[in-house]
Every structure is written in structure tokens, then in C-alpha cells.
CSV table of C-alpha atoms in Angstrom, one decimal:
chain,number,residue,atom,x,y,z
D,12,UNK,CA,-13.7,27.5,-15.2
D,13,UNK,CA,-10.5,25.3,-14.9
D,14,UNK,CA,-8.8,25.1,-11.4
D,15,UNK,CA,-5.4,26.6,-11.7
D,16,UNK,CA,-4.3,25.9,-8.1
D,17,UNK,CA,-1.4,23.5,-7.7
D,18,UNK,CA,-1.5,19.9,-7.1
D,19,UNK,CA,-0.2,18.9,-3.6
D,20,UNK,CA,1.7,15.7,-3.1
D,21,UNK,CA,1.6,14.9,0.6
D,22,UNK,CA,4.4,12.4,1.4
D,23,UNK,CA,6.7,10.9,4.1
D,24,UNK,CA,9.3,8.9,2.2
D,25,UNK,CA,10.8,11.2,-0.4
D,26,UNK,CA,12.9,8.6,-2.1
D,27,UNK,CA,9.9,6.5,-3.2
D,28,UNK,CA,8.5,9.4,-5.1
D,29,UNK,CA,11.4,10.5,-7.1
D,30,UNK,CA,10.1,9.2,-10.3
D,31,UNK,CA,6.8,10.9,-9.7
D,32,UNK,CA,8.5,14.3,-8.9
D,33,UNK,CA,10.8,13.8,-12.0
D,34,UNK,CA,7.8,13.4,-14.3
D,35,UNK,CA,5.9,16.4,-12.8
D,36,UNK,CA,9.1,18.6,-13.1
D,37,UNK,CA,9.6,17.3,-16.7
D,38,UNK,CA,6.3,18.5,-17.7
D,39,UNK,CA,6.3,21.7,-15.8
D,40,UNK,CA,3.3,20.7,-13.9
D,41,UNK,CA,2.0,23.1,-11.3
D,42,UNK,CA,2.5,21.2,-8.0
D,43,UNK,CA,3.9,21.6,-4.5
D,44,UNK,CA,5.3,19.1,-1.9
D,45,UNK,CA,3.9,18.6,1.4
D,46,UNK,CA,6.4,16.8,3.6
D,47,UNK,CA,4.4,15.1,6.3
D,48,UNK,CA,7.5,15.1,8.7
D,49,UNK,CA,7.3,19.0,9.0
D,50,UNK,CA,3.6,19.4,8.3
D,51,UNK,CA,1.0,21.2,10.6
D,52,UNK,CA,-2.3,22.8,10.1
D,53,UNK,CA,-4.9,24.9,12.0
D,54,UNK,CA,-8.6,23.9,12.0
D,55,UNK,CA,-9.6,27.3,10.9
D,56,UNK,CA,-7.2,27.4,7.7
D,57,UNK,CA,-8.6,27.1,4.1
D,58,UNK,CA,-6.7,24.5,2.1
D,59,UNK,CA,-9.3,24.7,-0.6
D,60,UNK,CA,-7.8,28.2,-1.4
D,61,UNK,CA,-4.4,26.6,-1.8
D,62,UNK,CA,-4.7,23.2,-3.6
D,63,UNK,CA,-6.6,22.0,-6.7
D,64,UNK,CA,-6.2,18.4,-5.1
D,65,UNK,CA,-4.2,16.7,-2.6
D,66,UNK,CA,-2.6,13.3,-3.4
D,67,UNK,CA,-2.0,11.3,-0.3
D,68,UNK,CA,1.2,9.3,-0.3
D,69,UNK,CA,1.6,8.7,3.4
D,70,UNK,CA,2.9,5.1,4.2
D,71,UNK,CA,1.8,2.9,7.1
D,72,UNK,CA,5.4,1.7,7.3
D,73,UNK,CA,6.6,5.2,8.6
D,74,UNK,CA,6.9,3.8,12.0
D,75,UNK,CA,9.8,1.8,10.7
D,76,UNK,CA,11.5,5.0,10.0
D,77,UNK,CA,10.9,6.7,13.4
D,78,UNK,CA,7.9,8.5,11.7
D,79,UNK,CA,5.1,6.7,13.4
D,80,UNK,CA,3.7,10.0,14.9
D,81,UNK,CA,2.6,11.1,11.4
D,82,UNK,CA,0.3,8.1,10.9
D,83,UNK,CA,-2.7,9.1,13.0
D,84,UNK,CA,-1.8,12.9,12.4
D,85,UNK,CA,-2.5,12.1,8.6
D,86,UNK,CA,-6.0,10.9,9.5
D,87,UNK,CA,-6.9,14.1,11.0
D,88,UNK,CA,-5.4,16.3,8.2
D,89,UNK,CA,-7.2,14.2,5.6
D,90,UNK,CA,-10.4,14.6,7.4
D,91,UNK,CA,-9.8,18.4,7.5
D,92,UNK,CA,-9.2,18.6,3.9
D,93,UNK,CA,-12.3,16.7,2.9
D,94,UNK,CA,-14.4,18.8,5.3
D,95,UNK,CA,-13.2,21.9,3.5
D,96,UNK,CA,-14.2,20.4,0.1
D,97,UNK,CA,-10.8,19.6,-1.2
D,98,UNK,CA,-10.4,16.7,-3.7
D,99,UNK,CA,-8.2,14.1,-2.0
D,100,UNK,CA,-6.8,11.2,-4.0
D,101,UNK,CA,-6.7,8.1,-1.5
D,102,UNK,CA,-8.5,10.1,1.2
D,103,UNK,CA,-9.7,9.1,4.6
D,104,UNK,CA,-11.6,5.9,3.7
D,105,UNK,CA,-8.6,4.7,1.5
D,106,UNK,CA,-6.0,5.6,4.3
D,107,UNK,CA,-8.0,3.8,7.1
D,108,UNK,CA,-8.3,0.7,4.9
D,109,UNK,CA,-4.6,0.5,4.6
D,110,UNK,CA,-4.0,1.0,8.1
D,111,UNK,CA,-5.7,-2.2,9.3
D,112,UNK,CA,-5.0,-5.6,7.9
D,113,UNK,CA,-7.9,-7.0,10.0
D,114,UNK,CA,-10.2,-4.7,8.3
D,115,UNK,CA,-9.0,-5.5,5.1
D,116,UNK,CA,-9.8,-9.3,5.6
D,117,UNK,CA,-13.3,-8.1,7.1
D,118,UNK,CA,-14.0,-6.4,3.8
D,119,UNK,CA,-12.8,-9.4,1.6
D,120,UNK,CA,-15.0,-11.6,3.5
D,121,UNK,CA,-18.1,-9.2,3.3
D,122,UNK,CA,-17.3,-9.3,-0.7
D,123,UNK,CA,-17.3,-13.2,-0.5
D,124,UNK,CA,-13.7,-13.1,-1.8
D,125,UNK,CA,-11.1,-15.7,-0.7
D,126,UNK,CA,-8.2,-14.8,1.7
D,127,UNK,CA,-5.9,-16.7,4.1
D,128,UNK,CA,-7.8,-17.7,7.3
D,129,UNK,CA,-6.8,-15.7,10.2
D,130,UNK,CA,-7.7,-14.5,13.8
D,131,UNK,CA,-7.2,-11.1,15.2
D,132,UNK,CA,-5.6,-10.6,18.8
D,133,UNK,CA,-4.5,-7.9,20.8
D,134,UNK,CA,-2.2,-9.5,23.2
D,135,UNK,CA,0.5,-12.1,23.2
D,136,UNK,CA,-1.3,-14.5,25.5
D,137,UNK,CA,-3.9,-15.1,22.9
D,138,UNK,CA,-1.7,-16.2,20.1
D,139,UNK,CA,-1.6,-19.9,20.8
D,140,UNK,CA,-5.3,-20.2,21.1
D,141,UNK,CA,-5.7,-18.1,18.0
D,142,UNK,CA,-4.3,-21.0,16.0
D,143,UNK,CA,-7.2,-23.3,16.4
D,144,UNK,CA,-8.6,-24.2,13.1
D,145,UNK,CA,-5.5,-22.8,11.2
D,146,UNK,CA,-3.3,-24.9,9.1
D,147,UNK,CA,0.4,-24.7,10.0
D,148,UNK,CA,2.8,-22.9,9.4
D,149,UNK,CA,1.3,-19.7,10.6
D,150,UNK,CA,2.4,-16.1,10.6
D,151,UNK,CA,1.9,-13.3,13.2
D,152,UNK,CA,1.8,-9.9,11.7
D,153,UNK,CA,1.3,-6.3,13.0
D,154,UNK,CA,-2.2,-5.0,12.1
D,155,UNK,CA,-0.6,-1.8,10.9
D,156,UNK,CA,2.2,-3.2,8.6
D,157,UNK,CA,4.3,-1.9,5.9
D,158,UNK,CA,7.1,-3.5,4.0
D,159,UNK,CA,6.8,-6.8,5.7
D,160,UNK,CA,7.9,-5.2,9.1
D,161,UNK,CA,7.4,-7.3,12.3
D,162,UNK,CA,6.1,-10.5,10.4
D,163,UNK,CA,7.1,-13.6,12.1
D,164,UNK,CA,6.7,-17.3,10.7
D,165,UNK,CA,6.1,-20.2,13.1
D,166,UNK,CA,6.2,-23.8,11.9
D,167,UNK,CA,5.4,-25.4,15.3
D,168,UNK,CA,3.0,-24.4,18.2
D,169,UNK,CA,5.9,-24.9,20.7
D,170,UNK,CA,7.9,-22.1,18.9
D,171,UNK,CA,4.9,-19.8,19.0
D,172,UNK,CA,4.3,-20.4,22.6
D,173,UNK,CA,7.9,-19.6,23.4
D,174,UNK,CA,7.9,-16.3,21.4
D,175,UNK,CA,4.7,-15.2,22.9
D,176,UNK,CA,5.8,-16.1,26.5
D,177,UNK,CA,9.1,-14.0,25.9
D,178,UNK,CA,7.1,-11.1,24.5
D,179,UNK,CA,8.7,-11.2,21.0
D,180,UNK,CA,5.5,-10.9,18.8
D,181,UNK,CA,5.2,-7.5,17.2
D,182,UNK,CA,1.8,-5.8,17.7
D,183,UNK,CA,2.6,-2.4,16.4
D,184,UNK,CA,1.1,0.9,16.9
D,185,UNK,CA,-2.5,-0.1,17.6
D,186,UNK,CA,-1.5,-3.1,19.8
D,187,UNK,CA,-3.3,-5.5,17.3
D,188,UNK,CA,-2.0,-8.4,15.2
D,189,UNK,CA,-3.2,-11.1,13.1
D,190,UNK,CA,-2.4,-14.9,13.5
D,191,UNK,CA,-2.8,-16.1,9.9
D,192,UNK,CA,-2.2,-19.2,7.8
D,193,UNK,CA,1.2,-19.1,5.9
D,194,UNK,CA,0.5,-19.9,2.3
D,195,UNK,CA,3.2,-21.6,0.4
D,196,UNK,CA,3.1,-20.0,-3.1
D,197,UNK,CA,2.6,-22.2,-6.1
D,198,UNK,CA,5.5,-21.7,-8.7
D,199,UNK,CA,7.2,-19.4,-6.0
D,200,UNK,CA,5.5,-16.3,-6.9
D,201,UNK,CA,2.7,-13.9,-6.0
D,202,UNK,CA,0.9,-11.5,-8.1
D,203,UNK,CA,0.3,-7.7,-7.6
D,204,UNK,CA,-2.4,-6.0,-9.5
D,205,UNK,CA,-2.3,-2.2,-9.7
D,206,UNK,CA,-5.2,0.2,-10.4
D,207,UNK,CA,-5.5,4.0,-11.4
D,208,UNK,CA,-8.6,5.7,-11.0
D,209,UNK,CA,-10.0,2.5,-9.5
D,210,UNK,CA,-9.4,0.7,-12.9
D,211,UNK,CA,-6.8,-2.0,-13.8
D,212,UNK,CA,-3.5,-0.6,-14.9
D,213,UNK,CA,-1.1,-3.5,-15.0
D,214,UNK,CA,0.1,-6.6,-13.0
D,215,UNK,CA,3.5,-8.2,-12.1
D,216,UNK,CA,4.5,-11.5,-11.0
D,217,UNK,CA,6.8,-11.3,-8.2
D,218,UNK,CA,9.0,-14.3,-7.9
D,219,UNK,CA,9.9,-14.8,-4.2
D,220,UNK,CA,12.7,-16.5,-2.5
D,221,UNK,CA,11.0,-17.2,0.9
D,222,UNK,CA,13.5,-15.2,2.8
D,223,UNK,CA,11.6,-11.9,3.2
D,224,UNK,CA,8.1,-10.6,3.6
D,225,UNK,CA,9.1,-7.4,1.9
D,226,UNK,CA,7.9,-7.6,-1.6
D,227,UNK,CA,7.6,-3.9,-2.5
D,228,UNK,CA,7.9,-3.8,-6.3
D,229,UNK,CA,9.8,-0.5,-6.2
D,230,UNK,CA,12.5,-2.1,-4.3
D,231,UNK,CA,13.0,-5.0,-6.8
D,232,UNK,CA,15.7,-4.4,-9.3
D,233,UNK,CA,15.9,-7.3,-11.6
D,234,UNK,CA,13.7,-8.9,-14.4
D,235,UNK,CA,13.1,-12.5,-14.6
D,236,UNK,CA,15.9,-12.6,-17.1
D,237,UNK,CA,18.3,-11.2,-14.5
D,238,UNK,CA,18.5,-7.7,-16.3
D,239,UNK,CA,19.3,-5.0,-13.8
D,240,UNK,CA,16.5,-2.4,-13.9
D,241,UNK,CA,17.1,1.3,-14.3
D,242,UNK,CA,18.5,2.3,-10.8
D,243,UNK,CA,17.0,5.7,-11.1
D,244,UNK,CA,13.5,4.1,-11.2
D,245,UNK,CA,14.2,2.1,-8.2
D,246,UNK,CA,13.9,3.7,-4.7
D,247,UNK,CA,17.3,4.8,-3.7
D,248,UNK,CA,17.4,2.8,-0.6
D,249,UNK,CA,16.1,-0.4,-2.4
D,250,UNK,CA,17.9,-3.6,-1.5
D,251,UNK,CA,19.1,-5.8,-4.4
D,252,UNK,CA,17.0,-8.6,-2.9
D,253,UNK,CA,17.4,-11.1,-5.5
D,254,UNK,CA,13.5,-11.0,-6.1
D,255,UNK,CA,12.7,-11.1,-9.8
D,256,UNK,CA,9.7,-9.5,-11.5
D,257,UNK,CA,7.8,-9.8,-14.8
D,258,UNK,CA,4.8,-8.3,-16.4
D,259,UNK,CA,1.6,-10.4,-16.2
D,260,UNK,CA,-2.0,-10.4,-17.4
D,261,UNK,CA,-4.4,-11.7,-14.7
D,262,UNK,CA,-7.7,-13.4,-15.7
D,263,UNK,CA,-10.8,-11.0,-16.4
D,264,UNK,CA,-12.3,-12.4,-13.2
D,265,UNK,CA,-9.4,-11.4,-11.0
D,266,UNK,CA,-9.2,-8.0,-12.6
D,267,UNK,CA,-13.0,-7.4,-11.8
D,268,UNK,CA,-12.5,-8.6,-8.2
D,269,UNK,CA,-9.4,-6.4,-7.7
D,270,UNK,CA,-11.5,-3.4,-9.0
D,271,UNK,CA,-14.2,-4.5,-6.6
D,272,UNK,CA,-11.9,-4.5,-3.7
D,273,UNK,CA,-10.5,-1.1,-4.5
D,274,UNK,CA,-14.1,0.5,-4.9
D,275,UNK,CA,-15.1,-0.9,-1.5
D,276,UNK,CA,-11.8,0.4,0.0
D,277,UNK,CA,-12.2,3.9,-1.4
D,278,UNK,CA,-8.7,3.5,-3.1
D,279,UNK,CA,-8.1,5.6,-6.2
D,280,UNK,CA,-4.6,4.3,-7.0
D,281,UNK,CA,-3.1,1.3,-5.3
D,282,UNK,CA,-2.5,-2.4,-5.6
D,283,UNK,CA,-3.9,-5.8,-4.4
D,284,UNK,CA,-1.7,-8.8,-3.9
D,285,UNK,CA,-2.8,-12.4,-4.3
D,286,UNK,CA,-1.2,-15.8,-4.0
D,287,UNK,CA,-2.1,-19.3,-5.3
D,288,UNK,CA,-2.0,-21.8,-2.4
D,289,UNK,CA,0.4,-24.6,-3.7
D,290,UNK,CA,-1.5,-27.1,-1.5
D,291,UNK,CA,-4.8,-26.8,-3.2
D,292,UNK,CA,-4.6,-24.4,-6.0
D,293,UNK,CA,-6.8,-21.9,-4.5
D,294,UNK,CA,-6.4,-18.1,-5.2
D,295,UNK,CA,-6.2,-16.0,-1.9
D,296,UNK,CA,-6.1,-12.2,-1.8
D,297,UNK,CA,-4.0,-11.3,1.2
D,298,UNK,CA,-3.0,-7.5,0.9
D,299,UNK,CA,-4.4,-4.2,-0.2
D,300,UNK,CA,-2.1,-1.2,-0.7
D,301,UNK,CA,-3.2,2.4,-0.9
D,302,UNK,CA,0.4,3.5,-1.3
D,303,UNK,CA,1.6,2.1,-4.7
D,304,UNK,CA,5.2,3.0,-5.6
D,305,UNK,CA,4.7,1.2,-8.9
D,306,UNK,CA,7.2,-1.3,-10.2
D,307,UNK,CA,10.9,-0.2,-10.7
D,308,UNK,CA,11.5,0.6,-14.4
D,309,UNK,CA,8.0,0.1,-15.8
D,310,UNK,CA,9.1,0.4,-19.5
D,311,UNK,CA,11.3,-2.7,-19.1
D,312,UNK,CA,9.1,-4.7,-17.1
D,313,UNK,CA,5.4,-3.8,-18.2
D,314,UNK,CA,6.1,-1.9,-21.4
D,315,UNK,CA,5.1,1.5,-20.4
D,316,UNK,CA,6.0,4.1,-17.8
D,317,UNK,CA,3.1,4.0,-15.2
D,318,UNK,CA,4.3,7.3,-13.7
D,319,UNK,CA,3.4,9.0,-17.2
D,320,UNK,CA,-0.1,7.7,-16.9
D,321,UNK,CA,-0.5,8.7,-13.3
D,322,UNK,CA,0.5,12.3,-14.1
D,323,UNK,CA,-1.9,12.4,-17.0
D,324,UNK,CA,-4.6,11.5,-14.7
D,325,UNK,CA,-3.6,13.9,-11.8
D,326,UNK,CA,-3.4,16.7,-14.4
D,327,UNK,CA,-6.8,15.9,-15.6
D,328,UNK,CA,-8.2,15.6,-12.2
D,329,UNK,CA,-6.7,18.8,-11.0
D,330,UNK,CA,-8.2,20.7,-14.1
D,331,UNK,CA,-11.4,19.3,-13.4
D,332,UNK,CA,-11.6,19.9,-9.6
D,333,UNK,CA,-14.2,22.6,-8.9
D,334,UNK,CA,-13.0,25.5,-6.7
D,335,UNK,CA,-14.8,25.2,-3.5
D,336,UNK,CA,-17.6,27.5,-2.7
D,337,UNK,CA,-15.9,28.2,0.6
D,338,UNK,CA,-13.0,29.4,-1.4
D,339,UNK,CA,-15.2,31.7,-3.5
D,340,UNK,CA,-16.5,33.3,-0.3
D,341,UNK,CA,-13.2,34.5,0.8
């Protein structure tokens, strides 16, 4: 028997998901919004009686918007849902993988996949020693990141020592940071590969300026030809950063590796970013994202609307979700 309960979209930054909500509204899909800012639950409630599935759209960058309290709260809520038998897209395992850049690198290492060399530290006094064996320049980045927040580049050890002594390094919510090699990008671009249902959906080249570590594709509003992308498809607060994007088809080996990363991370929908080191031509994976906002104005950049494919999949998953036996007993 098909599940006729609504799809629940659990989110923190509403502007990022306007295209998703618009596509759901256009179709008349049965869904509800769960605003993480105001959300609460009780351990004895029964979400399996309320939702066909829950789509987790919580962002680790919430702490940049004074919503850091929701990050660890969300972990408990997702566990509650899964314990009650609710189908959660990008559930606890996926969410935890996104919350730790250190864990992402450990996973890449366990899969024998290449990544920028790094050390994990938990106090400023460790930063200088952590650069032993690393090529310069280096970056120091909070373990719980998001939109490039808190990332600092250092070209000289003296500058890093000075910032560490002054307490200027950002460690973030879990008091953990990475000291990592800065990779000069060949041809001044990185590649972001997106998956849906764990399978390759599309990829884009993001042409970078070197002036920002925030490379969110939803915040980029120009093609490589300089054409302004549909503003309605951009996040409402997106900066016109001057960064340019174009559709791209990675090698089959890269696609297979990205799908392997996502499977090991428990991520149903998200993106993996990689860079080619201009010094030696090596391909390095450096970031895994469970929160995919998709590229702005997909039809103009990649030739189709990824939100339409996303909603197709959400509707199919919701229809096939089996009502919990717990729900049937109430």
C-alpha cells in the first residue's frame, strides 16, 4: 500500500531551498516544512505517523548565521527519526560525515583516494609543529566548516606563528582544526561532482579567483561566457562574486570514485569537490558535502533542472516508503 504521508523537508536556511519548494509547490506534492530554528521534539513522539520520509537539509555553516545551536541538536533529532523507523535522506551517518573535515580525510585515506596532506589539531599552540612535512603555503580551517568560513591561508611559518600566538586561528564549534597544504589549482578551477541517490547526476567546473574559499555553486551567478544566471535560481543572498561556472563531464574513474566516497559516507544526495594540483598534475579530493544546493540556473549551465530530478526521486521514495510497524500499532 503506497505511503500517503507527507514528505518533510528539514532545513535551516530557507533562501537556499526556494527552488526546491517552488518545484514541490508547482507539482502539488504533499510536503511540509520543518524549520530547524523553531523545531523541537519529545522522545516519546511518533514521527513515523507523521512523515513518509524526512529530507535533511541542515547545514554545518549554520553557526555563521547564529544558528550553531541547531547543529548538534539535529544529530539527536535524526537519530530519533531513524530509531522510529522513519526513512531519512542524508541521515545520521551522512550528517556526521559532513560535520568533520578530519573524518572526511580519514575516510579518503581508508579508500586509498588522494587528498591534500593535512594534520588535525585542537589548540593554536600545535599549529606550527603541524606544518612539519607539509608543502607551503598552508591553510588552517575549522573542522566544522561551511561556505569557506574561518579558512586562513599562510605563506610563511612566521605569519602562522604570529596568528597562532595572537589567538587568531578559527577552531569552530568542536575546537578542532586542520592544518592543510594549500593546493594551487591548475587552470584556476575546481570541479564539483553531484550525486542523487548516490549516483552521478552532473558536474561543474568552478573557475576561481583565489580571493575566496566560498565556492558554493548556488551562490555563483555567471556562466563562463559571462551570462547572468536566472536570479530566481540563485540563493537570494548570493554574492555576485565574479566566479564563473560551466558544465563538465569528469572521467569515468572519477565518477566511480565519487560514488564510492558517497556510499562510504552514507550520503544520498550531495557533492564532492576535487582539484588538480598545478605543481604536479595530481588530482586531489578535498571536500564532501551532504548539503547540496545545486548549481544556480541548472538549465543554462548543465542543460537540465536538477531540482526536477530531485523531486522525481523524492516522490518515488515517499511512495515506496513502508509505513512503520510502530505506526500500524497505534
